[in-house]
Amino acid sequence: MLFKLAFKNILSRRSSAVIILFMSFAAVLLVVSNALFDSTEKGIQNSFTESFTGDFIIRPVSKAPLSLFGDETPITGELTEIETLVPYESILEFLSSNPLVSDFVPQVSGVAMLENGTARKNMSLFGVQGDSYLDMMKGANLIEGRAYTFDEKGMLVSDKVATELGITVGKTIQFTIADGTSFRIRAVPVTGIISYESPNSIFERFVLVNPDTVRDIMDIADSYAYDDTSFDETTINLLDESLNFDDLFSSAGDVDAIFEDSSLMDTSVSIEEEIVPAVNTAWNYLVCKVQDGADTKQIIKKLNKEFKAREWLVEAVNWRHAAGSTALYLYWMRMIFNIGILIIMAAGFIVVNNTLVVSVLDRTREIGTMRALGASSLFVSLQCMIETVSMALAAGLIGCFVGSLVSLGLTSMEIIFTNSFLIQLFGEGALVVGVSWGNVVEILFLMLCLGILGWVYPVITALKVQPIEAIQGVR
């Protein structure tokens, strides 16, 4: 009965079509704008996470804003010293035991002047293990040469930097850094040139270098971890201060010669096998990837909770903080753009909401007649609610459908960006707009709320009027 009367009233009034048209237009704008923002956000995130930031990083706790490029504070003067991860080995063990973390690589960062003959450029140095780093970063493709190995001195540069500075594989590049009144200079051969799938000027700001070179030029003290070795009490007493070294040779006598029987010597174990190689633990960051489908936000939250419980002075942050000021700058640019769209949409919603309010107030006489015939306030309220909510949901469905068609049309137009700022803003060189089910649900929920808001106030106002006054047209 209620639904039948509600739909009959919707179809009988011309204002219903106007209301649905207004709300549908607002829904179309929301669908297209949200799809555009979500696509650009996803594009930038994929561009960065697959190229150098990973899904999240682990960094030392610091008052200064730290990214993979170092201290992001706009200051001049001496070089900022970045703390190293402590306890590094325990952190590695903890990450390795986490099934949601698929892979990670350590990194030590620095800055230096890159020089190739007369060509110079300030660059950030990412001290990483070249081969394992490229295995994890699927957005960085080796197009010439090879990646340097763990114990090899070498560097990898992007194709844009190589073209700009005239760098070729096999050439030795010099790094220079000024620290106060002194200079530190290191030379590194170029082992390979890489190309990034997503064009972005941020990839021209850093080069990949073997970690030991970065530690040397940044004067980062080596921190080594050795296997524990136990000594018996007799051996320890050899270093006792009260030991008389003359007593060690009290039973020695003169001999004419020394005979060596090689058959009595055990040569089964070489010196190289007895020495355990040292592992350098001086790293600034751990760049991490999560398993496909894992919730990165929840992983970061759980890791930070565990770090705090173990009193480790490290923290996990997302890819945006790992990328630093460039990613944050683009984020705030999009936020400003979003705010502008929201202001426009707010003005449109005010118009639509006022239309809903007026449509109910215009029915004050009808409401009074229904009440005079015995209809309860609840009956009248439910009927008006069904009408406004039905119009709002219908407008939302129409808007989502038309908005999806518009989004598909924009994508099929294959709009290509040539401006570097637009490429950075949208995360890729072409405009790709995709509508998700999450966007559709959000728009329908928003339209539902709008319909309820357009129903509550006018109905309450109309029900306050006495039936006889309502019949007479009083509002």
XYZ file of N, CA, C and O in Angstrom, residues 199-381:
732
model
N 57.084 6.696 -16.479
C 57.937 7.899 -16.568
C 57.668 8.856 -15.424
O 56.528 9.217 -15.139
N 58.722 9.252 -14.734
C 58.594 10.181 -13.614
C 59.965 10.792 -13.356
O 60.976 10.082 -13.343
N 59.993 12.099 -13.145
C 61.268 12.787 -12.954
C 61.958 12.383 -11.660
O 63.161 12.620 -11.504
N 61.215 11.771 -10.724
C 61.833 11.381 -9.457
C 62.887 10.297 -9.668
O 63.845 10.172 -8.896
N 62.758 9.515 -10.742
C 63.734 8.463 -11.011
C 65.060 9.020 -11.518
O 66.042 8.280 -11.636
N 65.069 10.306 -11.834
C 66.299 10.961 -12.267
C 67.047 11.594 -11.100
O 68.058 12.265 -11.301
N 66.547 11.380 -9.880
C 67.167 11.985 -8.706
C 68.122 11.048 -7.982
O 68.852 11.478 -7.098
N 68.130 9.752 -8.330
C 68.975 8.820 -7.574
C 69.625 7.808 -8.503
O 69.164 7.557 -9.619
N 70.725 7.246 -8.010
C 71.414 6.152 -8.689
C 71.623 5.031 -7.678
O 71.649 5.266 -6.465
N 71.755 3.822 -8.167
C 71.995 2.658 -7.311
C 73.488 2.369 -7.282
O 74.120 2.233 -8.330
N 74.051 2.296 -6.072
C 75.496 2.112 -5.887
C 75.714 1.001 -4.877
O 74.869 0.766 -3.994
N 76.846 0.317 -4.982
C 77.143 -0.713 -3.996
C 77.256 -0.084 -2.606
O 77.779 1.026 -2.440
N 76.736 -0.738 -1.564
C 76.616 -0.136 -0.225
C 77.928 0.357 0.372
O 77.965 1.414 1.005
N 79.025 -0.382 0.169
C 80.292 0.018 0.787
C 80.773 1.369 0.269
O 81.358 2.167 1.016
N 80.539 1.661 -0.993
C 80.933 2.956 -1.545
C 80.140 4.081 -0.901
O 80.685 5.139 -0.576
N 78.861 3.861 -0.690
C 78.023 4.883 -0.040
C 78.468 5.091 1.400
O 78.547 6.223 1.880
N 78.814 4.011 2.091
C 79.281 4.146 3.477
C 80.597 4.925 3.517
O 80.804 5.750 4.413
N 81.471 4.656 2.560
C 82.768 5.341 2.531
C 82.589 6.841 2.306
O 83.164 7.667 3.019
N 81.798 7.186 1.302
C 81.689 8.603 0.954
C 80.860 9.374 1.967
O 81.040 10.572 2.160
N 79.944 8.678 2.668
C 79.142 9.331 3.705
C 79.784 9.198 5.080
O 79.239 9.690 6.070
N 80.946 8.524 5.141
C 81.685 8.333 6.392
C 80.811 7.661 7.440
O 80.744 8.083 8.599
N 80.127 6.608 7.021
C 79.299 5.825 7.937
C 80.155 4.709 8.503
O 80.721 3.905 7.762
N 80.268 4.662 9.805
C 81.106 3.663 10.451
C 80.551 2.271 10.201
O 79.339 2.035 10.308
N 81.453 1.349 9.842
C 81.040 -0.029 9.623
C 80.665 -0.673 10.943
O 81.334 -0.503 11.956
N 79.587 -1.427 10.897
C 79.140 -2.175 12.067
C 79.060 -3.635 11.662
O 78.279 -3.996 10.788
N 79.906 -4.476 12.262
C 79.982 -5.855 11.829
C 79.449 -6.788 12.905
O 79.550 -6.527 14.104
N 78.890 -7.881 12.435
C 78.398 -8.911 13.342
C 79.188 -10.183 13.103
O 79.273 -10.668 11.979
N 79.795 -10.729 14.132
C 80.587 -11.950 14.015
C 79.889 -13.068 14.783
O 79.092 -12.833 15.687
N 80.249 -14.294 14.414
C 79.746 -15.417 15.187
C 80.424 -15.420 16.557
O 81.599 -15.102 16.695
N 79.630 -15.784 17.559
C 80.171 -15.819 18.927
C 81.248 -16.900 19.031
O 81.089 -18.029 18.552
N 82.363 -16.583 19.673
C 83.453 -17.534 19.884
C 83.739 -17.615 21.371
O 83.920 -16.585 22.032
N 83.778 -18.816 21.929
C 84.019 -18.998 23.361
C 85.466 -19.388 23.597
O 86.086 -20.070 22.781
N 86.001 -18.954 24.705
C 87.394 -19.255 25.074
C 87.391 -19.913 26.448
O 86.594 -19.547 27.335
N 88.288 -20.904 26.610
C 88.379 -21.533 27.929
C 89.192 -20.649 28.868
O 89.824 -19.675 28.461
N 89.194 -21.024 30.133
C 89.830 -20.190 31.169
C 91.335 -20.109 30.966
O 91.946 -19.069 31.219
N 91.962 -21.182 30.481
C 93.420 -21.177 30.274
C 93.813 -20.148 29.226
O 94.778 -19.412 29.379
N 93.011 -20.093 28.152
C 93.306 -19.132 27.089
C 93.127 -17.715 27.577
O 93.913 -16.821 27.258
N 92.068 -17.486 28.357
C 91.816 -16.145 28.884
C 92.937 -15.704 29.803
O 93.366 -14.543 29.799
N 93.491 -16.661 30.613
C 94.554 -16.318 31.566
C 95.841 -15.901 30.879
O 96.724 -15.300 31.505
N 95.975 -16.239 29.581
C 97.163 -15.817 28.854
C 97.269 -14.307 28.776
O 98.357 -13.751 28.610
N 96.145 -13.651 28.887
C 96.125 -12.204 28.814
C 96.111 -11.556 30.192
O 95.912 -10.355 30.318
N 96.293 -12.368 31.206
C 96.310 -11.817 32.564
C 97.551 -10.947 32.745
O 98.659 -11.316 32.341
N 97.386 -9.818 33.381
C 98.491 -8.874 33.565
C 99.603 -9.438 34.449
O 100.762 -9.027 34.364
N 99.259 -10.394 35.360
C 100.261 -10.942 36.280
C 101.114 -12.038 35.636
O 102.009 -12.579 36.259
N 100.817 -12.366 34.403
C 101.550 -13.427 33.723
C 102.982 -12.979 33.425
O 103.213 -11.894 32.918
N 103.964 -13.848 33.784
C 105.374 -13.597 33.510
C 105.736 -14.304 32.201
O 105.753 -15.525 32.117
N 105.988 -13.507 31.170
C 106.256 -14.080 29.859
C 107.560 -14.882 29.836
O 107.727 -15.764 28.999
N 108.528 -14.615 30.767
C 109.779 -15.392 30.794
C 109.508 -16.840 31.161
O 110.253 -17.748 30.755
N 108.423 -17.048 31.978
C 108.099 -18.417 32.375
C 107.655 -19.273 31.195
O 107.726 -20.500 31.250
N 107.187 -18.636 30.153
C 106.732 -19.391 28.982
C 107.884 -20.118 28.300
O 107.701 -21.146 27.647
N 109.108 -19.586 28.464
C 110.264 -20.169 27.782
C 111.285 -20.736 28.784
O 112.452 -20.901 28.468
N 110.876 -21.033 30.003
C 111.811 -21.505 31.042
C 112.366 -22.885 30.722
O 113.486 -23.224 31.091
N 111.602 -23.722 30.030
C 112.061 -25.083 29.720
C 112.654 -25.195 28.324
O 112.935 -26.295 27.854
N 112.856 -24.082 27.664
C 113.388 -24.114 26.299
C 114.884 -24.366 26.306
O 115.589 -23.959 27.218
N 115.391 -25.074 25.317
C 116.814 -25.359 25.193
C 117.309 -25.094 23.793
O 116.521 -24.933 22.858
N 118.621 -25.086 23.619
C 119.178 -24.837 22.296
C 119.109 -26.107 21.457
O 119.369 -27.205 21.939
N 118.776 -25.952 20.203
C 118.727 -27.073 19.261
C 119.493 -26.681 18.011
O 119.620 -25.502 17.684
N 119.983 -27.706 17.329
C 120.745 -27.435 16.114
C 119.850 -27.170 14.918
O 120.177 -26.406 14.014
N 118.692 -27.819 14.893
C 117.802 -27.661 13.740
C 116.384 -28.004 14.156
O 116.157 -28.601 15.205
N 115.437 -27.649 13.280
C 114.028 -27.957 13.520
C 113.562 -28.888 12.420
O 113.723 -28.590 11.236
N 113.063 -30.048 12.831
C 112.574 -31.017 11.855
C 111.060 -30.941 11.803
O 110.378 -31.000 12.825
N 110.498 -30.805 10.596
C 109.055 -30.699 10.422
C 108.546 -31.906 9.680
O 108.991 -32.204 8.573
N 107.676 -32.635 10.307
C 107.064 -33.802 9.668
C 105.691 -33.392 9.162
O 104.742 -33.258 9.926
N 105.612 -33.180 7.831
C 104.348 -32.709 7.254
C 103.237 -33.730 7.379
O 102.067 -33.389 7.312
N 103.604 -34.987 7.581
C 102.568 -36.009 7.706
C 101.796 -35.886 8.997
O 100.706 -36.420 9.130
N 102.413 -35.197 9.973
C 101.736 -35.037 11.257
C 100.814 -33.818 11.276
O 100.075 -33.608 12.227
N 100.861 -33.010 10.213
C 100.047 -31.796 10.169
C 98.688 -32.102 9.563
O 98.555 -32.845 8.605
N 97.632 -31.525 10.164
C 96.267 -31.709 9.673
C 95.925 -30.571 8.723
O 95.784 -29.432 9.136
N 95.857 -30.913 7.454
C 95.557 -29.882 6.444
C 94.150 -30.017 5.896
O 93.822 -29.492 4.838
N 93.310 -30.736 6.617
C 91.948 -30.951 6.115
C 91.098 -29.703 6.184
O 90.108 -29.577 5.484
N 91.448 -28.762 7.047
C 90.672 -27.530 7.205
C 91.554 -26.360 6.816
O 92.626 -26.169 7.385
N 91.140 -25.602 5.833
C 91.919 -24.453 5.382
C 91.633 -23.248 6.252
O 90.640 -23.200 6.979
N 92.523 -22.276 6.155
C 92.343 -21.050 6.930
C 91.073 -20.344 6.506
O 90.325 -19.803 7.317
N 90.791 -20.390 5.160
C 89.607 -19.694 4.671
C 88.345 -20.276 5.250
O 87.361 -19.575 5.499
N 88.339 -21.615 5.467
C 87.140 -22.258 5.995
C 86.952 -21.960 7.469
O 85.839 -22.007 7.980
N 88.023 -21.669 8.184
C 87.911 -21.405 9.609
C 87.425 -19.994 9.889
O 86.821 -19.724 10.914
N 87.652 -19.068 8.944
C 87.270 -17.684 9.173
C 85.834 -17.474 8.712
O 85.478 -17.818 7.589
N 84.998 -16.929 9.578
C 83.614 -16.639 9.238
C 83.525 -15.222 8.716
O 83.922 -14.277 9.395
N 83.053 -15.021 7.474
C 82.987 -13.678 6.914
C 82.121 -12.763 7.764
O 81.085 -13.173 8.285
N 82.555 -11.520 7.893
C 81.795 -10.542 8.662
C 80.649 -10.004 7.833
O 80.732 -9.886 6.625
N 79.546 -9.695 8.486
C 78.372 -9.140 7.829
C 78.171 -7.712 8.308
O 78.018 -7.463 9.509
N 78.156 -6.768 7.374
C 77.984 -5.370 7.735
C 76.528 -5.113 8.078
O 75.624 -5.453 7.324
N 76.293 -4.514 9.210
C 74.920 -4.245 9.668
C 74.612 -2.760 9.702
O 73.646 -2.341 10.335
N 75.434 -1.930 9.056
C 75.186 -0.488 9.027
C 74.264 -0.165 7.854
O 74.707 0.057 6.730
N 72.963 -0.174 8.125
C 71.950 0.123 7.113
C 70.994 1.172 7.660
O 70.679 1.187 8.855
N 70.504 2.032 6.766
C 69.564 3.074 7.175
C 68.109 2.642 7.058
O 67.262 3.076 7.837
N 67.821 1.788 6.067
C 66.432 1.428 5.803
C 66.321 -0.040 5.399
O 67.296 -0.671 4.986
N 65.106 -0.545 5.526
C 64.731 -1.823 4.941
C 63.521 -1.563 4.046
O 62.476 -1.097 4.514
N 63.673 -1.811 2.757
C 62.588 -1.611 1.795
C 61.861 -2.935 1.643
O 62.480 -3.954 1.289
N 60.547 -2.937 1.909
C 59.807 -4.197 2.037
C 58.632 -4.278 1.067
O 58.014 -3.273 0.723
N 58.333 -5.512 0.658
C 57.157 -5.812 -0.160
C 56.269 -6.780 0.605
O 56.757 -7.639 1.354
N 54.953 -6.630 0.429
C 54.006 -7.508 1.107
C 53.473 -8.550 0.121
O 53.596 -8.408 -1.095
N 52.869 -9.597 0.683
C 52.256 -10.610 -0.159
C 51.077 -10.024 -0.932
O 50.431 -9.092 -0.469
N 50.799 -10.557 -2.114
C 49.678 -10.076 -2.917
C 48.373 -10.197 -2.138
O 48.063 -11.261 -1.574
N 47.616 -9.094 -2.111
C 46.335 -9.091 -1.413
C 46.417 -8.732 0.056
O 45.376 -8.578 0.703
N 47.614 -8.620 0.601
C 47.754 -8.285 2.018
C 47.442 -6.808 2.254
O 47.680 -5.965 1.391
N 46.903 -6.503 3.426
C 46.565 -5.128 3.793
C 47.813 -4.456 4.365
O 48.227 -4.732 5.490
N 48.394 -3.569 3.566
C 49.649 -2.931 3.979
C 49.457 -2.083 5.231
O 50.329 -2.056 6.116
N 48.333 -1.385 5.343
C 48.089 -0.531 6.507
C 48.075 -1.351 7.789
O 48.655 -0.944 8.800
N 47.404 -2.484 7.754
C 47.333 -3.325 8.953
C 48.705 -3.912 9.288
O 49.067 -4.041 10.466
N 49.476 -4.269 8.256
C 50.817 -4.814 8.505
C 51.689 -3.761 9.166
O 52.411 -4.043 10.133
N 51.647 -2.529 8.664
C 52.438 -1.438 9.247
C 52.023 -1.201 10.690
O 52.873 -1.021 11.576
N 50.732 -1.220 10.939
C 50.222 -0.992 12.300
C 50.712 -2.072 13.261
O 51.165 -1.775 14.374
N 50.658 -3.328 12.831
C 51.105 -4.426 13.690
C 52.618 -4.389 13.909
O 53.103 -4.668 15.014
N 53.368 -4.054 12.854
C 54.818 -3.980 12.998
C 55.221 -2.896 13.984
O 56.080 -3.115 14.858
N 54.627 -1.720 13.869
C 54.968 -0.623 14.780
C 54.593 -0.963 16.223
O 55.296 -0.577 17.160
N 53.500 -1.683 16.386
C 53.112 -2.107 17.733
C 54.153 -3.061 18.313
O 54.518 -2.963 19.494
N 54.648 -3.964 17.487
C 55.666 -4.917 17.936
C 56.995 -4.213 18.193
O 57.694 -4.527 19.163
N 57.370 -3.267 17.332
C 58.610 -2.525 17.532
C 58.579 -1.779 18.862
O 59.582 -1.731 19.588
N 57.436 -1.187 19.158
C 57.304 -0.442 20.408
C 57.377 -1.366 21.618
O 57.994 -1.037 22.628
N 56.769 -2.542 21.485
C 56.792 -3.498 22.599
C 58.205 -4.007 22.857
O 58.578 -4.252 24.012
N 59.003 -4.152 21.811
C 60.377 -4.644 21.963
C 61.371 -3.513 22.212
O 62.566 -3.762 22.324
N 60.865 -2.288 22.248
C 61.682 -1.093 22.504
C 62.768 -0.909 21.459
O 63.888 -0.509 21.756
N 62.433 -1.219 20.213
C 63.336 -0.958 19.096
C 63.040 0.434 18.559
O 61.874 0.780 18.296
N 64.060 1.241 18.377
C 63.868 2.620 17.919
C 63.774 2.675 16.387
O 64.551 3.338 15.703
N 62.818 1.931 15.851
C 62.551 1.919 14.415
C 61.045 1.999 14.209
O 60.266 1.758 15.135
N 60.643 2.341 12.997
C 59.221 2.428 12.679
C 58.995 2.056 11.225
O 59.879 2.225 10.372
N 57.800 1.539 10.944
C 57.399 1.220 9.581
C 56.486 2.329 9.062
O 55.584 2.775 9.769
N 56.741 2.795 7.842
C 55.926 3.844 7.218
C 55.591 3.419 5.795
O 56.284 2.589 5.202
N 54.515 3.990 5.242
C 54.052 3.570 3.929
C 54.919 4.141 2.804
O 55.852 4.908 3.037
N 54.568 3.789 1.590
C 55.350 4.156 0.401
C 55.398 5.665 0.209
O 56.393 6.187 -0.293
N 54.350 6.384 0.614
C 54.320 7.829 0.399
C 55.394 8.518 1.234
O 56.088 9.425 0.759
N 55.543 8.117 2.495
C 56.594 8.694 3.337
C 57.977 8.229 2.868
O 58.956 8.953 3.028
N 58.036 7.031 2.290
C 59.317 6.544 1.770
C 59.782 7.384 0.587
O 60.970 7.650 0.425
N 58.833 7.833 -0.244
C 59.189 8.632 -1.416
C 59.533 10.064 -1.052
O 60.240 10.747 -1.807
N 59.034 10.549 0.091
C 59.416 11.881 0.548
C 58.585 13.006 -0.014
O 57.412 12.839 -0.372
N 59.188 14.173 -0.126
C 58.475 15.407 -0.444
C 57.804 15.371 -1.810
O 56.748 15.980 -1.999
N 58.387 14.675 -2.773
C 57.795 14.641 -4.107
C 56.418 13.999 -4.084
O 55.451 14.538 -4.633
N 56.307 12.843 -3.442
C 55.016 12.164 -3.366
C 54.031 12.956 -2.521
O 52.842 13.041 -2.846
N 54.496 13.544 -1.425
C 53.614 14.338 -0.578
C 53.145 15.590 -1.301
O 51.998 16.020 -1.140
N 54.015 16.167 -2.118
C 53.643 17.353 -2.891
C 52.516 17.013 -3.870
O 51.519 17.733 -3.968
N 52.665 15.894 -4.575
C 51.620 15.474 -5.500
C 50.337 15.131 -4.756
O 49.237 15.395 -5.248
N 50.476 14.571 -3.571
C 49.294 14.228 -2.768
C 48.509 15.477 -2.392
O 47.281 15.521 -2.533
N 49.219 16.506 -1.945
C 48.530 17.737 -1.546
C 47.970 18.478 -2.757
O 46.923 19.143 -2.659
N 48.620 18.361 -3.897
C 48.062 18.949 -5.112
C 46.737 18.290 -5.460
O 45.757 18.959 -5.829
N 46.680 16.981 -5.353
C 45.420 16.290 -5.623
C 44.379 16.622 -4.565
O 43.185 16.727 -4.859
N 44.805 16.795 -3.316
C 43.863 17.154 -2.261
C 43.232 18.518 -2.534
O 42.031 18.706 -2.352
N 44.042 19.475 -2.977
C 43.507 20.798 -3.315
C 42.507 20.684 -4.463
O 41.442 21.307 -4.462
N 42.852 19.862 -5.449
C 41.939 19.648 -6.571
C 40.649 18.995 -6.090
O 39.542 19.362 -6.529
N 40.771 18.036 -5.186
C 39.587 17.374 -4.625
C 38.705 18.355 -3.874
O 37.474 18.302 -3.968
N 39.329 19.218 -3.097
C 38.553 20.197 -2.321
C 37.772 21.105 -3.258
O 36.604 21.442 -2.999
N 38.402 21.506 -4.358
C 37.690 22.339 -5.330
C 36.475 21.628 -5.900
O 35.395 22.223 -6.038
N 36.646 20.342 -6.241
C 35.512 19.563 -6.750
C 34.425 19.433 -5.694
O 33.225 19.555 -5.980
N 34.826 19.203 -4.440
C 33.848 19.046 -3.371
C 33.054 20.330 -3.135
O 31.860 20.282 -2.827
N 33.712 21.476 -3.269
C 32.999 22.744 -3.111
C 31.928 22.888 -4.190
O 30.786 23.296 -3.919
N 32.302 22.535 -5.420
C 31.328 22.593 -6.509
C 30.185 21.613 -6.252
O 29.002 21.942 -6.445
N 30.546 20.397 -5.795
C 29.524 19.404 -5.532
C 28.632 19.810 -4.362
O 27.426 19.536 -4.365
N 29.195 20.482 -3.361
C 28.402 20.928 -2.218
C 27.341 21.932 -2.655
O 26.186 21.878 -2.208
N 27.741 22.829 -3.553
C 26.760 23.791 -4.072
C 25.650 23.065 -4.823
O 24.459 23.414 -4.697
N 26.018 22.053 -5.606
C 24.996 21.285 -6.318
C 24.086 20.528 -5.378
O 22.871 20.457 -5.598
N 24.659 19.979 -4.287
C 23.837 19.249 -3.328
C 22.851 20.170 -2.608
O 21.744 19.765 -2.263
N 23.267 21.408 -2.366
C 22.361 22.360 -1.721
C 21.149 22.604 -2.607
O 19.998 22.632 -2.140
N 21.418 22.744 -3.909
C 20.308 22.959 -4.853
C 19.387 21.739 -4.876
O 18.154 21.859 -4.819
N 19.984 20.547 -4.957
C 19.185 19.321 -4.999
C 18.397 19.141 -3.710
O 17.205 18.793 -3.726
N 19.047 19.384 -2.585
C 18.374 19.219 -1.304
C 17.218 20.205 -1.166
O 16.136 19.862 -0.661
N 17.428 21.443 -1.596
C 16.353 22.430 -1.537
C 15.173 22.003 -2.407
O 14.003 22.219 -2.049
N 15.475 21.377 -3.541
C 14.405 20.891 -4.415
C 13.588 19.815 -3.715
O 12.352 19.788 -3.801
N 14.268 18.917 -3.000
C 13.561 17.878 -2.246
C 12.700 18.487 -1.137
O 11.560 18.065 -0.916
N 13.247 19.470 -0.448
C 12.512 20.113 0.632
C 11.257 20.809 0.094
O 10.155 20.661 0.635
N 11.411 21.532 -0.987
C 10.275 22.250 -1.574
C 9.215 21.272 -2.051
O 8.007 21.521 -1.913
N 9.641 20.140 -2.612
C 8.668 19.173 -3.116
C 7.795 18.619 -2.000
O 6.613 18.313 -2.217
N 8.342 18.478 -0.813
C 7.557 17.985 0.322
C 6.683 19.099 0.895
O 5.505 18.898 1.228
N 7.238 20.288 1.010
C 6.461 21.400 1.557
C 5.275 21.751 0.661
O 4.234 22.222 1.144
N 5.432 21.539 -0.649
C 4.328 21.819 -1.564
C 3.157 20.860 -1.357
O 2.049 21.105 -1.871
N 3.407 19.811 -0.619
C 2.354 18.820 -0.390
C 1.725 18.962 0.989
O 1.122 18.015 1.496
N 1.867 20.123 1.593
C 1.299 20.338 2.930
C -0.211 20.124 2.930
O -0.768 19.490 3.846
N -0.900 20.625 1.896
C -2.362 20.451 1.827
C -2.714 18.978 1.669
O -3.658 18.479 2.306
N -1.965 18.259 0.856
C -2.213 16.828 0.674
C -2.014 16.074 1.971
O -2.799 15.172 2.319
N -0.945 16.427 2.695
C -0.658 15.771 3.978
C -1.782 16.049 4.969
O -2.222 15.164 5.721
N -2.287 17.312 5.006
C -3.374 17.651 5.919
C -4.642 16.881 5.607
O -5.353 16.427 6.511
N -4.929 16.700 4.310
C -6.110 15.944 3.906
C -5.992 14.485 4.343
O -6.955 13.891 4.844
N -4.826 13.906 4.153
C -4.613 12.513 4.552
C -4.790 12.350 6.059
O -5.401 11.378 6.520
N -4.277 13.297 6.812
C -4.430 13.205 8.264
C -5.876 13.395 8.673
O -6.355 12.782 9.634
N -6.607 14.284 7.959
C -8.027 14.498 8.285
C -8.855 13.253 8.011
O -9.871 13.000 8.667
N -8.404 12.430 7.044
C -9.101 11.189 6.714
C -8.692 10.038 7.621
O -9.189 8.915 7.442
N -7.800 10.311 8.560
C -7.441 9.289 9.547
C -6.063 8.705 9.403
O -5.675 7.802 10.165
N -5.279 9.184 8.448
C -3.905 8.665 8.301
C -3.051 9.129 9.473
O -3.104 10.292 9.880
N -2.280 8.213 10.001
C -1.429 8.555 11.135
C -0.187 9.317 10.675
O 0.171 9.319 9.491
N 0.476 9.957 11.631
C 1.711 10.688 11.311
C 2.788 9.742 10.797
O 3.548 10.084 9.887
N 2.833 8.514 11.365
C 3.822 7.529 10.925
C 3.570 7.128 9.482
O 4.508 6.999 8.686
N 2.304 6.922 9.114
C 1.955 6.531 7.753
C 2.391 7.598 6.756
O 2.988 7.299 5.720
N 2.081 8.864 7.100
C 2.441 9.970 6.224
C 3.957 10.083 6.115
O 4.508 10.281 5.012
N 4.640 9.947 7.220
C 6.110 10.070 7.221
C 6.760 8.978 6.388
O 7.678 9.232 5.593
